[in-house]
Short mmCIF file of C-alpha atoms in Angstrom, two decimals:
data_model
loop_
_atom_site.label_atom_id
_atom_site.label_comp_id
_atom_site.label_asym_id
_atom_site.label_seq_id
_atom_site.Cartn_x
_atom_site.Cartn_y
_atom_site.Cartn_z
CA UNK A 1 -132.01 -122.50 142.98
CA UNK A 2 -132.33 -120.87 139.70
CA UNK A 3 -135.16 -120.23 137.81
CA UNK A 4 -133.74 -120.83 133.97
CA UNK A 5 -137.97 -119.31 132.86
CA UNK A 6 -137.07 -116.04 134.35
CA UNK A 7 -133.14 -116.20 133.74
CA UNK A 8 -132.76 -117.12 130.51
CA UNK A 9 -136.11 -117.47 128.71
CA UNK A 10 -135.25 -118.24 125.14
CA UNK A 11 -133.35 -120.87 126.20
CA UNK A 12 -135.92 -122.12 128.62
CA UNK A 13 -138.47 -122.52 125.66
CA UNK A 14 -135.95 -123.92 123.39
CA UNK A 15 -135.63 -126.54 126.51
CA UNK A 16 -139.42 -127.18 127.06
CA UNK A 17 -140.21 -127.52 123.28
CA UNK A 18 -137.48 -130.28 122.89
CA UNK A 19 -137.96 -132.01 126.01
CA UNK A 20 -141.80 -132.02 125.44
CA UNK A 21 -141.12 -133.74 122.10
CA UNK A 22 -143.08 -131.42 120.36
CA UNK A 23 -140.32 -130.63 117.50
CA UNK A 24 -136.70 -131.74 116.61
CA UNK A 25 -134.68 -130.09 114.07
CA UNK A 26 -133.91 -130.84 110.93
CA UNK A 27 -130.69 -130.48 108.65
CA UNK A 28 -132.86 -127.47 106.40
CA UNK A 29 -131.69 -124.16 107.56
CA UNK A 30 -134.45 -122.56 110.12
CA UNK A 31 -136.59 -125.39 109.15
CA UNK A 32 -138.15 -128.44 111.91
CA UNK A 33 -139.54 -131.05 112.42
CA UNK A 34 -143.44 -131.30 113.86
CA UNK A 35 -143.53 -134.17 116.08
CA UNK A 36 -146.75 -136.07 116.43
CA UNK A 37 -147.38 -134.05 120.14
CA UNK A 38 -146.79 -130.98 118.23
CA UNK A 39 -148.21 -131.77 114.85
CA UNK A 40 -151.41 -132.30 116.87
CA UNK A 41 -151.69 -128.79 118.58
CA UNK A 42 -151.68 -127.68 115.12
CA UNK A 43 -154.58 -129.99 113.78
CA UNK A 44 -156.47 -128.81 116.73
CA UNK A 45 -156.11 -125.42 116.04
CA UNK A 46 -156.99 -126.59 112.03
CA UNK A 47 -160.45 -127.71 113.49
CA UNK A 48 -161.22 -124.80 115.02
CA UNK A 49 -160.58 -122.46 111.94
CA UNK A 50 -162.43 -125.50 109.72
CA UNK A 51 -165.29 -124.70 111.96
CA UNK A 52 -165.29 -121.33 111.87
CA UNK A 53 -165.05 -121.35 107.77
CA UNK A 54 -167.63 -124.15 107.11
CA UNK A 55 -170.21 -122.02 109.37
CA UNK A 56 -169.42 -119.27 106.77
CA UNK A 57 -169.65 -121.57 104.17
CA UNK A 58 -165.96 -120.74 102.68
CA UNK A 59 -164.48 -123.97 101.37
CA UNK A 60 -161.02 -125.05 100.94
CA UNK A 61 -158.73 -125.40 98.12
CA UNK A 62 -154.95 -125.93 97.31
CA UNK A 63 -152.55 -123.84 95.10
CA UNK A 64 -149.46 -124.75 93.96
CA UNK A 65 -146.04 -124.24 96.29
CA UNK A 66 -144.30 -122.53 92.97
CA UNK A 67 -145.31 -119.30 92.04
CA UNK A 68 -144.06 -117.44 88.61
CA UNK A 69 -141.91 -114.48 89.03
CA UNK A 70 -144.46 -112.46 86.32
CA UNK A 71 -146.74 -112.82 89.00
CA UNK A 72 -145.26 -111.09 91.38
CA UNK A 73 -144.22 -108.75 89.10
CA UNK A 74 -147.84 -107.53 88.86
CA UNK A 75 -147.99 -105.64 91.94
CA UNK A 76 -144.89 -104.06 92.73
CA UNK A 77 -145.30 -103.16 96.46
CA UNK A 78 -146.05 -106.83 97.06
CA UNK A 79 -143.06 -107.87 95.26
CA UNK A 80 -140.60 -104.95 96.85
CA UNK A 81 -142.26 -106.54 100.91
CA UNK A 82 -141.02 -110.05 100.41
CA UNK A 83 -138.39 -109.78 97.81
CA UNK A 84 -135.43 -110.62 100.68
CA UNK A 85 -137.45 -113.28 101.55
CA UNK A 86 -137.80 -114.70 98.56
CA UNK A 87 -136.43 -118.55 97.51
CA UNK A 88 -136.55 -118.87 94.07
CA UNK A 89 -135.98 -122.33 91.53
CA UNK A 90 -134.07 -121.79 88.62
CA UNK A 91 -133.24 -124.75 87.27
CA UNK A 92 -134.28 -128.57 86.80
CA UNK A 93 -131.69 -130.80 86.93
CA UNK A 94 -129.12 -128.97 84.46
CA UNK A 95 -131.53 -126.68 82.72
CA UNK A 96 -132.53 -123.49 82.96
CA UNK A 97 -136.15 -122.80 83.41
CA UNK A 98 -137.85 -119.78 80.93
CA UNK A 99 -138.95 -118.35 84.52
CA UNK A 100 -137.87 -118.24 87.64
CA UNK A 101 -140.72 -119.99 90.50
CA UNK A 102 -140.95 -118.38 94.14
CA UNK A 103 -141.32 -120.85 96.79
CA UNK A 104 -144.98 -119.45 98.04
CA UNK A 105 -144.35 -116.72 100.66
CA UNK A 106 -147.90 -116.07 100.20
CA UNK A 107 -150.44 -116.76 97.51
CA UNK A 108 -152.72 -113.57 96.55
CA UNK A 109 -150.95 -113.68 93.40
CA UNK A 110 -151.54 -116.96 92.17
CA UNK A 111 -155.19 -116.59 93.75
CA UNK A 112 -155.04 -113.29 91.92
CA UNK A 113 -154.99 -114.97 88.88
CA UNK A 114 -157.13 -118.12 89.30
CA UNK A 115 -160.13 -114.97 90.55
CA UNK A 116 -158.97 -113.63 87.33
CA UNK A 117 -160.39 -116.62 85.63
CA UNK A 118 -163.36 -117.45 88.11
CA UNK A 119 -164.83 -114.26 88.61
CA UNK A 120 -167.38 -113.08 85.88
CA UNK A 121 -170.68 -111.58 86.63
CA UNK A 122 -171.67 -110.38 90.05
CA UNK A 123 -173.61 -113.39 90.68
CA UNK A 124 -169.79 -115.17 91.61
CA UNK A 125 -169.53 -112.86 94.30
CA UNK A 126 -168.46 -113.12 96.91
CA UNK A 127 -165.80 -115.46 96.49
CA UNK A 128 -164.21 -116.91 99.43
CA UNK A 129 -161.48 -119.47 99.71
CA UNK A 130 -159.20 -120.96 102.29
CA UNK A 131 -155.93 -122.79 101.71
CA UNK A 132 -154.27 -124.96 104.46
CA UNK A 133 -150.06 -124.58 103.42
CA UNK A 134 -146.80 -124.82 104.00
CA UNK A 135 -145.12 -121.24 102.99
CA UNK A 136 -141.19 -120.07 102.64
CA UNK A 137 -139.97 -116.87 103.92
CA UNK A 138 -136.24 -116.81 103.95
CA UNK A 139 -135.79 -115.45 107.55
CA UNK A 140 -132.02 -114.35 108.72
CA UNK A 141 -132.72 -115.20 112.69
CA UNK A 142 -135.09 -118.35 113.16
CA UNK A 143 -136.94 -119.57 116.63
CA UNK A 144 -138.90 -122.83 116.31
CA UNK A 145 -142.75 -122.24 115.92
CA UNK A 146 -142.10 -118.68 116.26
CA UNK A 147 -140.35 -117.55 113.03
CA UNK A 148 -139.22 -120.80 111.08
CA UNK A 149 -137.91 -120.66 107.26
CA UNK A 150 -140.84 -122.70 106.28
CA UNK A 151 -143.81 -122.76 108.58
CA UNK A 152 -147.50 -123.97 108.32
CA UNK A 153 -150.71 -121.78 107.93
CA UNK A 154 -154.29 -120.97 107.12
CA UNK A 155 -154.71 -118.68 104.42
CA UNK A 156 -158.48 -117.11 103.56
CA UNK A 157 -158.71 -115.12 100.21
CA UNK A 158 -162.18 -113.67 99.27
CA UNK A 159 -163.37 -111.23 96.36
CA UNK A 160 -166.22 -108.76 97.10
CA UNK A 161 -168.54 -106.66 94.81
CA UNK A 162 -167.84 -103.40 96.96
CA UNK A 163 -165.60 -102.09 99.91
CA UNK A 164 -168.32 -102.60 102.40
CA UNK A 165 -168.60 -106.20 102.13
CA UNK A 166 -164.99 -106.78 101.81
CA UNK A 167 -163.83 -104.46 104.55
CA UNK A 168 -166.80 -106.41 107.03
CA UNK A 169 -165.41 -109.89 106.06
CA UNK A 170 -161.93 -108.77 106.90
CA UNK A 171 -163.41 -107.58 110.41
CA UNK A 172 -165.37 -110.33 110.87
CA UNK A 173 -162.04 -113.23 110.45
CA UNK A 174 -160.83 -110.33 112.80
CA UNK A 175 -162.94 -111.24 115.43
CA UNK A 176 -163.18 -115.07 114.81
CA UNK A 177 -159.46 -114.93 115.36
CA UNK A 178 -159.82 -112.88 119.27
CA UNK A 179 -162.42 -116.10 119.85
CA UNK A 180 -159.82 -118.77 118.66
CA UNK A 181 -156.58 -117.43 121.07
CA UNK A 182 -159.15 -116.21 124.18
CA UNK A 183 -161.42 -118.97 124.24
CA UNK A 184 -160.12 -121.99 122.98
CA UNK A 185 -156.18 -121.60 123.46
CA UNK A 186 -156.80 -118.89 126.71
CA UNK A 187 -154.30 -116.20 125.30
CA UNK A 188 -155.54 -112.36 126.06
CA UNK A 189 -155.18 -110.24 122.96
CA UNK A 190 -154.63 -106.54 121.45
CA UNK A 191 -156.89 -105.89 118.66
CA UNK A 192 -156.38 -102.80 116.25
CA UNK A 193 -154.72 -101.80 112.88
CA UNK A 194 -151.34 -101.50 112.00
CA UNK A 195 -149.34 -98.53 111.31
CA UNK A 196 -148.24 -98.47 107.17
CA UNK A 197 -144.88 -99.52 108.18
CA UNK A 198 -146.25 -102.76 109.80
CA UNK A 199 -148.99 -103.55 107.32
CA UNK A 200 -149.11 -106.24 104.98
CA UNK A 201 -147.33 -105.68 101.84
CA UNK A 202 -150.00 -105.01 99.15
CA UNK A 203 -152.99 -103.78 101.73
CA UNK A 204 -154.89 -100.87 102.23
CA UNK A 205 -155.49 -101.64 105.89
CA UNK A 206 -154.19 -104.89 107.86
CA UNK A 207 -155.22 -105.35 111.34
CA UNK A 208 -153.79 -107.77 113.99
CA UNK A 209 -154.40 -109.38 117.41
CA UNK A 210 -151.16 -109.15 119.01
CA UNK A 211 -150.07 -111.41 122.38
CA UNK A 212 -147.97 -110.20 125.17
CA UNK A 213 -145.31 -113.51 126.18
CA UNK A 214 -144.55 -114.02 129.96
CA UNK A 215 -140.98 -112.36 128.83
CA UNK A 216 -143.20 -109.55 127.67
CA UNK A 217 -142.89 -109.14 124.19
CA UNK A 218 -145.29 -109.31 121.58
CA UNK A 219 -146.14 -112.00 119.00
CA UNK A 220 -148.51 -111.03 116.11
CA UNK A 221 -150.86 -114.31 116.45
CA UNK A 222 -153.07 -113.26 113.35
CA UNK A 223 -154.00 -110.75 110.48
CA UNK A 224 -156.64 -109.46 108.17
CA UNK A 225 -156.26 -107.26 105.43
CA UNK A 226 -158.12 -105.43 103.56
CA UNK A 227 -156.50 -105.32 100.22
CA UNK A 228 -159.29 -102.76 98.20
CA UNK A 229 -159.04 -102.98 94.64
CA UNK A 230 -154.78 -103.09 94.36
CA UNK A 231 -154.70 -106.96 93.64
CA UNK A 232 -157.91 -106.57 91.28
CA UNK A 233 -155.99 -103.99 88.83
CA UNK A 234 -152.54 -106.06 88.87
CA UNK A 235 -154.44 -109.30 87.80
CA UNK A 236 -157.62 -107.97 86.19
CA UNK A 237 -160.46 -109.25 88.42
CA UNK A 238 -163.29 -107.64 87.27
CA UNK A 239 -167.27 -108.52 87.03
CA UNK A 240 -169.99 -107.68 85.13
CA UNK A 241 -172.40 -105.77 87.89
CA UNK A 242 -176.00 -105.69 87.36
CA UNK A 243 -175.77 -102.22 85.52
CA UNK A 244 -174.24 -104.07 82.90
CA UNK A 245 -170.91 -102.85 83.80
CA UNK A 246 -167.59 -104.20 84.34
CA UNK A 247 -166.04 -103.34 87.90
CA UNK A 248 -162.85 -104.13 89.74
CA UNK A 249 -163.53 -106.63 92.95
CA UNK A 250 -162.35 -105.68 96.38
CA UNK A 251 -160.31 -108.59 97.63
CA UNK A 252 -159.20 -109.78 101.31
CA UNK A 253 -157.06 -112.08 102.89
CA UNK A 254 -155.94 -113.46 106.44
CA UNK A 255 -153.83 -115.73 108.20
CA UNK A 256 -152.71 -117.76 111.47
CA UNK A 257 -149.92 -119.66 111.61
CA UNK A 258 -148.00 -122.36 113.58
CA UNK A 259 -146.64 -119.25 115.43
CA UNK A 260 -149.85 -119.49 117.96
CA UNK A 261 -148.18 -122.90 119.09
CA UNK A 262 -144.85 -120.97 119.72
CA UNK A 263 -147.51 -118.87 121.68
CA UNK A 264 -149.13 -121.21 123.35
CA UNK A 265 -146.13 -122.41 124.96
CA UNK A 266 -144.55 -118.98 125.80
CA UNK A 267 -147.89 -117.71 127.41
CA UNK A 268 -148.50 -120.60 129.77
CA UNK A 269 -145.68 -122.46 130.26
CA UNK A 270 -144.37 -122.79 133.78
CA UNK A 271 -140.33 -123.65 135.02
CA UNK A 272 -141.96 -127.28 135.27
CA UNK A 273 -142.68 -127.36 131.37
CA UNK A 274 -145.86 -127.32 129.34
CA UNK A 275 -148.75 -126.03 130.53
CA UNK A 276 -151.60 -126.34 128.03
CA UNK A 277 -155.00 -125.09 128.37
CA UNK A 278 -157.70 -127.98 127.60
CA UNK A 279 -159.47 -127.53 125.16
CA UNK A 280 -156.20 -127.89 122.83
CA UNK A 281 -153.55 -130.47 125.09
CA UNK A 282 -152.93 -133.39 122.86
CA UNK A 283 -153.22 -135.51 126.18
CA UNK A 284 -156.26 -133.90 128.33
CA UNK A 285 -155.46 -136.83 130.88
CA UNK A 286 -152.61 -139.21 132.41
CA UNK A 287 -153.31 -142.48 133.79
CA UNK A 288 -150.69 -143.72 136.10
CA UNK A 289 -150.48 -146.65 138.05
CA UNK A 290 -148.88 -145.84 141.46
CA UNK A 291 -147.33 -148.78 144.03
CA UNK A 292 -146.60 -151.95 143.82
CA UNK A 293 -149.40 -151.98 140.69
CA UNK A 294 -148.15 -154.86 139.01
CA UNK A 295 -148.66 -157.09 142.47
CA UNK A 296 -152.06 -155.67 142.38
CA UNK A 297 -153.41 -156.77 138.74
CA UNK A 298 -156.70 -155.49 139.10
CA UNK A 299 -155.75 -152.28 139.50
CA UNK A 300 -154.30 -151.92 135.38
CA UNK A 301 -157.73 -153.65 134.77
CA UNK A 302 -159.53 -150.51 136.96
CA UNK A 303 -157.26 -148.11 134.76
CA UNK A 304 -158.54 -149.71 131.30
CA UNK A 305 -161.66 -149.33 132.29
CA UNK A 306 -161.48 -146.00 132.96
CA UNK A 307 -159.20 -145.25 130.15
CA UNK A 308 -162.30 -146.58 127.98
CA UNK A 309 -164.89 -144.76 129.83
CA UNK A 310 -163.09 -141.08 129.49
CA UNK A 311 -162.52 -142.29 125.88
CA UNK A 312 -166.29 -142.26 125.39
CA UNK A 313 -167.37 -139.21 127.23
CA UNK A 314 -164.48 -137.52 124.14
CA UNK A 315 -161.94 -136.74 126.56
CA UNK A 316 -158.11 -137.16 125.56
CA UNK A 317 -156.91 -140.20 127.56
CA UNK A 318 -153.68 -141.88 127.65
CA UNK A 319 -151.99 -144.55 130.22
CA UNK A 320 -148.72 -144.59 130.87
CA UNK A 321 -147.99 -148.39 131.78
CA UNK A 322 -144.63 -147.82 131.11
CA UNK A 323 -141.66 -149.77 133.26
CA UNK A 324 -140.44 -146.39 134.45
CA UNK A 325 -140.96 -145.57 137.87
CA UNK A 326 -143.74 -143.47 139.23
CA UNK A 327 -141.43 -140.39 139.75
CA UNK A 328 -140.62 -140.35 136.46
CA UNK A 329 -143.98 -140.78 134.34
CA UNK A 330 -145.30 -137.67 136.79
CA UNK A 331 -141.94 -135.39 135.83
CA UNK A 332 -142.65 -136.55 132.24
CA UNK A 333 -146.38 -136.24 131.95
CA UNK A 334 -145.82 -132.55 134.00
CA UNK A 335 -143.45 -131.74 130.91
CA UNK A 336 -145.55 -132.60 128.09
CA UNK A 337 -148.37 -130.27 129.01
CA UNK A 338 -151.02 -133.30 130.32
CA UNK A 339 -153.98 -131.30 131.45
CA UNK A 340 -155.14 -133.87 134.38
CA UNK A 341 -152.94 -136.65 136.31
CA UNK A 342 -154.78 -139.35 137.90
CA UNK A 343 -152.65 -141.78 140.19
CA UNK A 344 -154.45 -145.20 141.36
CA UNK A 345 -152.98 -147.71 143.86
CA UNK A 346 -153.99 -149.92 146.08
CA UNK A 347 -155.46 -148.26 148.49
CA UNK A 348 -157.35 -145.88 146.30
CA UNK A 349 -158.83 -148.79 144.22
CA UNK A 350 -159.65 -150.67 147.71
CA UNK A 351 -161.81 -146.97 148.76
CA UNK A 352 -163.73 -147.09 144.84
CA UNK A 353 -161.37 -143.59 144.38
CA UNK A 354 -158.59 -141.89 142.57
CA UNK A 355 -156.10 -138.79 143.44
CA UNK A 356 -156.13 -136.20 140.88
CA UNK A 357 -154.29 -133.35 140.52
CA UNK A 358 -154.64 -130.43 137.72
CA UNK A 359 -151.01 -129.28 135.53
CA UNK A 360 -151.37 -125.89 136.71
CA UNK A 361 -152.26 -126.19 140.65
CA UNK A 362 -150.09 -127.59 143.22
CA UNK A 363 -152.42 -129.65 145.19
CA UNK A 364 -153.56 -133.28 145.13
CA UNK A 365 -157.17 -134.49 145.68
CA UNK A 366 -159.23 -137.44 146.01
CA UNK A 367 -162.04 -138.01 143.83
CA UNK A 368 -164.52 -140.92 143.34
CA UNK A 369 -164.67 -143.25 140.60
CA UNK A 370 -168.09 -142.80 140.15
CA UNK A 371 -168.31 -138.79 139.43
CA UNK A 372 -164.66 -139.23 137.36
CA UNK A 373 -165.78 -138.13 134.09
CA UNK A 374 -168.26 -135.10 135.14
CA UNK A 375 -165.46 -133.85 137.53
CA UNK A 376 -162.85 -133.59 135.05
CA UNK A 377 -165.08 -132.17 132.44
CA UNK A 378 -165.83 -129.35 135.15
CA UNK A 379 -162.14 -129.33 136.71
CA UNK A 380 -160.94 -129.22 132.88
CA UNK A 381 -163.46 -125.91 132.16
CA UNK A 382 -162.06 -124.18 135.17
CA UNK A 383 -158.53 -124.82 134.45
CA UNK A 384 -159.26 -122.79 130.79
CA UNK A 385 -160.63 -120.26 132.49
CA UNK A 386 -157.80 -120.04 135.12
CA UNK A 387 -154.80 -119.84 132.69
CA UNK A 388 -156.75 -117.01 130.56
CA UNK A 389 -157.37 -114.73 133.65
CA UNK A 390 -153.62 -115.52 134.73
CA UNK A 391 -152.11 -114.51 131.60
CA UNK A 392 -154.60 -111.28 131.38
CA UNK A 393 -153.51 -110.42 134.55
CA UNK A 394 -149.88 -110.69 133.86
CA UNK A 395 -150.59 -108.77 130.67
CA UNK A 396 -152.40 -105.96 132.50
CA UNK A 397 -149.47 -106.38 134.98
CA UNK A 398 -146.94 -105.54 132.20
CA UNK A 399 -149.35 -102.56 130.60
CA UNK A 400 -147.73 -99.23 130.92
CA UNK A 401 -149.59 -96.49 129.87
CA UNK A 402 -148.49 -93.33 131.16
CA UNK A 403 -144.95 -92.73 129.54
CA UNK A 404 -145.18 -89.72 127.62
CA UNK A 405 -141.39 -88.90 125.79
CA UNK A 406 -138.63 -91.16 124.17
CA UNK A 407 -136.61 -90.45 127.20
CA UNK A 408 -139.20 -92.00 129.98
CA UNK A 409 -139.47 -94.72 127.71
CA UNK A 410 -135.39 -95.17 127.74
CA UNK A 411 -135.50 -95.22 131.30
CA UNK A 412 -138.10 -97.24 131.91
CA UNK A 413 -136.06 -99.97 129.70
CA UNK A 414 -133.23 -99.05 131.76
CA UNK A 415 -134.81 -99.31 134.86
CA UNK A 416 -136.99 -102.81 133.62
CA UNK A 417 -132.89 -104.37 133.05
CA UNK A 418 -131.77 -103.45 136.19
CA UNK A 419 -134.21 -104.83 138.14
CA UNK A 420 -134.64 -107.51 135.88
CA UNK A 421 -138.58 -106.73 134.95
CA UNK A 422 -140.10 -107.11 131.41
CA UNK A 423 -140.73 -103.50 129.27
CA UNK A 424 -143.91 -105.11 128.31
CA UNK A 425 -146.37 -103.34 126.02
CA UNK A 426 -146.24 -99.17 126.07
CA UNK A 427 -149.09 -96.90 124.97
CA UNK A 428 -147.76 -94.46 123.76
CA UNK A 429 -148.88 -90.82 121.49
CA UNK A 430 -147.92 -91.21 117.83
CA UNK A 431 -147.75 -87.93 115.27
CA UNK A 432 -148.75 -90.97 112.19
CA UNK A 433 -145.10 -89.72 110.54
CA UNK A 434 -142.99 -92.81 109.90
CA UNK A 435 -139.95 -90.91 110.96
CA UNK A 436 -141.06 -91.14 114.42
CA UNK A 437 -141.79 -94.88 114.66
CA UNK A 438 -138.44 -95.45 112.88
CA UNK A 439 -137.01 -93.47 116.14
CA UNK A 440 -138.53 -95.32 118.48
CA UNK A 441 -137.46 -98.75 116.97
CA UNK A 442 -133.79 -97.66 116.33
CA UNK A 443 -133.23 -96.09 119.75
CA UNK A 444 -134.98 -98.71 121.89
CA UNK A 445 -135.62 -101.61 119.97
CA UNK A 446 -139.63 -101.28 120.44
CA UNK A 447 -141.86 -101.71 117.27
CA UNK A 448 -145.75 -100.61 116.51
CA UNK A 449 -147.85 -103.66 117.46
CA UNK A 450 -151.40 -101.73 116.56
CA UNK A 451 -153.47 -98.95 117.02
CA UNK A 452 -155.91 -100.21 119.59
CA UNK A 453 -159.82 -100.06 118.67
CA UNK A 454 -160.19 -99.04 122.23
CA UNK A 455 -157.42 -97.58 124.09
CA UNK A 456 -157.65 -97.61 127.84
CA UNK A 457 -156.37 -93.92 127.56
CA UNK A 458 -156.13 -91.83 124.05
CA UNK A 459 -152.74 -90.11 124.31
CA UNK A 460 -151.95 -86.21 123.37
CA UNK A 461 -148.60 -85.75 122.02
CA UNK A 462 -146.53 -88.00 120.05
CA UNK A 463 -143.92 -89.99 122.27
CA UNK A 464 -140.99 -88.43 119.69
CA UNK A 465 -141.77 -84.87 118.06
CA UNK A 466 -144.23 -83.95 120.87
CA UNK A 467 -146.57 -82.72 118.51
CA UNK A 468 -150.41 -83.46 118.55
CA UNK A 469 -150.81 -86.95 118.65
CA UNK A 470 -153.16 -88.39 115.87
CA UNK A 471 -152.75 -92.16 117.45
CA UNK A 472 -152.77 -93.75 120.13
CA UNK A 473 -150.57 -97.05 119.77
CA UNK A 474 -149.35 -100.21 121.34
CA UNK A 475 -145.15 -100.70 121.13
CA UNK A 476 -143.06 -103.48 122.32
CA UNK A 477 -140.45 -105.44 121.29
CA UNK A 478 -141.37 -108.32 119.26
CA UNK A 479 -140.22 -111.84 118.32
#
């Protein structure tokens, strides 16, 4: 018997996403549909970023979707890093519009300007915003979630009176971001900076927490940039310090997007289907009425009861009293990611318990009625912690660290297809010349993903030229 996960695993995702209901597509080129299942693992992941930005006290706002082309036209590299992106609306029924409007690939120009406005005297400062959007980005070669023509995301902007407080917000969202995907959606991460060729279009310094998928390539699951003063001379944003001067803010911005559900699925998913950790499945637990249940009415009463009870204690509780059969609901419930399943029949209402049995183990247990909500709550913590310490160990399974010329790294690829293993992240030496890195990704298909802020071992010589290395940096091939 085949296993389609380790055969074929684009089209095992494309699979799982569709038969979990989380998305269907839509007649838009590279554009989907959220269903509610999927809609919802984004909402969660909107409460945990709300949290994070109302403990900073940074408030959110909305910009318009249509951004002038004079904007962009303000800061040329910007304009030069999206421009094949770019949709643009021209006209309104038959008429021409004076200027051209950008569907919003990103807004630090139209937040460029509106600081513009806002920002006088040094008592403004900081100023920090967040915008929950949709955005546009043209793309050629589209994967639900992953890289979608229109997609959904956070987007913090702040202004700062000096590089110092700018560049520490920028690390700070940094780190909030290795908390979101470790501890609340259990996905291991590479933290660093980006090579120039990688960075965000506009920045003096973007950094990234990068995620290694079971296939072993990378997805970049968040950024923070550091954008000094370049967006403060295009639009003007300037206060009056306390010297009585007028100075040019330093300005930062960072994002997530509905990638991390692409992620999410890609990290833990099993042949089975979904596998989601906890603290984020949309269903934490499955009610299902086994045997001849509808002979036995008091055991649907037992289940609403119960339904009720894990409905107070704020756990995620659904019941499938559906006509299907028993085989059925388990295979469905298994394929939508349901954290717990909890079967009751007859005979475990006539002993006061219920068999339970967790997504991502293989066994069945009985449990009483009367611990059910502490157990799960406990059962549910240790599941989180299980699927982050199996994907870090897959991760460290798939780290390889000691190839030290193009060549090694060609036959390593070589020898990965033959034998049908995953190239996985390589650390490799880097001379910081872009000619190299372009090298690399023509000749083998492997990209930068960051220069690690801690390296499990600093490199020499660059993987290309052989000179000195002055990096040490993550590659891999990337969705």
């Amino acid at each position: 018997m085949t296993n389609l996960q380790t055969e074929d695993f684009s089209k095992w995702y494309l699979q799982t996403i569709q038969q979990a209901e989380l998305m269907s597509y839509s007649e838009v080129r590279g554009c989907i549909v959220f269903r509610p299942d999927g809609f919802e693992l984004w909402e969660r992941i909107q409460q945990e970023v709300n949290r994070y930005l109302q403990s900073e006290d940074i408030r959110n706002v909305y910009f318009p979707m249509l951004i002038p082309k004079s904007y962009f036209m303000k800061e040329a590299e910007h304009v030069e890093g999206f421009a094949p992106e770019l949709p643009w609306v021209t006209e309104v029924g038959n008429e021409k519009l004076e200027e051209p409007y950008a569907l919003r690939p990103t807004s630090e120009t139209m937040i460029g300007q509106s600081f513009h406005e806002w920002i006088k005297s040094y008592r403004d400062l900081p100023y920090e915003i967040n915008q929950w959007a949709n955005v546009f980005r043209w793309e050629k070669k589209t994967l639900p979630f992953l890289r979608t023509s229109e997609f959904l995301w956070h987007e913090g902007h702040t202004a700062h009176a000096n590089e110092a407080d700018a560049r520490k917000r920028t690390l700070h969202v940094l780190n909030f971001y290795v908390e979101l995907l470790e501890k609340f959606l259990a996905i291991p991460v590479y933290v660093g900076k980006k090579t120039p060729s990688e960075r965000f279009a506009g920045a003096v310094d973007t950094y990234s927490v990068e995620a290694m998928m079971q296939d072993g390539k990378a997805v970049q699951a968040g950024t923070s940039h550091y954008l000094g003063t370049k967006f403060a001379e295009a639009f003007d944003i300037r206060y009056l310090n306390q010297k009585n001067q007028h100075t040019l803010v330093h300005t930062t911005s960072w994002a997530v997007s509905t990638r991390l559900i692409g992620s999410l699925i890609m990290v833990h998913g099993d042949e089975q289907g979904l596998v989601l950790p906890p603290k984020i499945a949309p269903t934490q637990v499955i009610l299902i009425p086994v045997g001849p249940y509808k002979k036995v009415p008091k055991i649907l009463t037992r289940l609403n009861e119960l339904k009720e009870q894990l409905k107070t204690a704020g756990i995620r509780v659904r019941l499938d009293d559906s006509d299907n059969t028993a085989g059925f609901k388990f295979n469905k419930w298994e394929q939508k990611g349901a954290s717990v399943q909890l079967e009751l029949g007859p005979r475990d209402l006539a002993k006061n318990s219920i068999t339970l049995k967790m997504r991502d183990l293989a066994e069945k247990e009985t449990v009483s009625l009367e611990q059910l909500v502490p157990t799960i709550e406990k059962y549910m913590n240790d599941m989180q912690q299980r699927l982050l310490e199996k994907a870090r160990q897959r991760a460290t399974s798939n780290e390889y660290t000691n190839i030290q010329t193009l060549q090694e790294l060609k036959d390593h690829i070589k020898n990965c297809r033959e034998t049908k293993k995953t190239p996985g992240f390589v650390l490799i030496g880097w001379d910081g010349s872009a000619e190299t890195e372009a090298i690399i990704k023509a000749e083998t298909g492997f990209t930068t993903r960051n220069i690690p802020f801690q390296a499990p071992v600093e490199k020499e010589f660059d993987l290309v030229s052989g000179k000195p290395a002055k990096y040490t940096v993550w590659i891999a091939r990337a969705y």
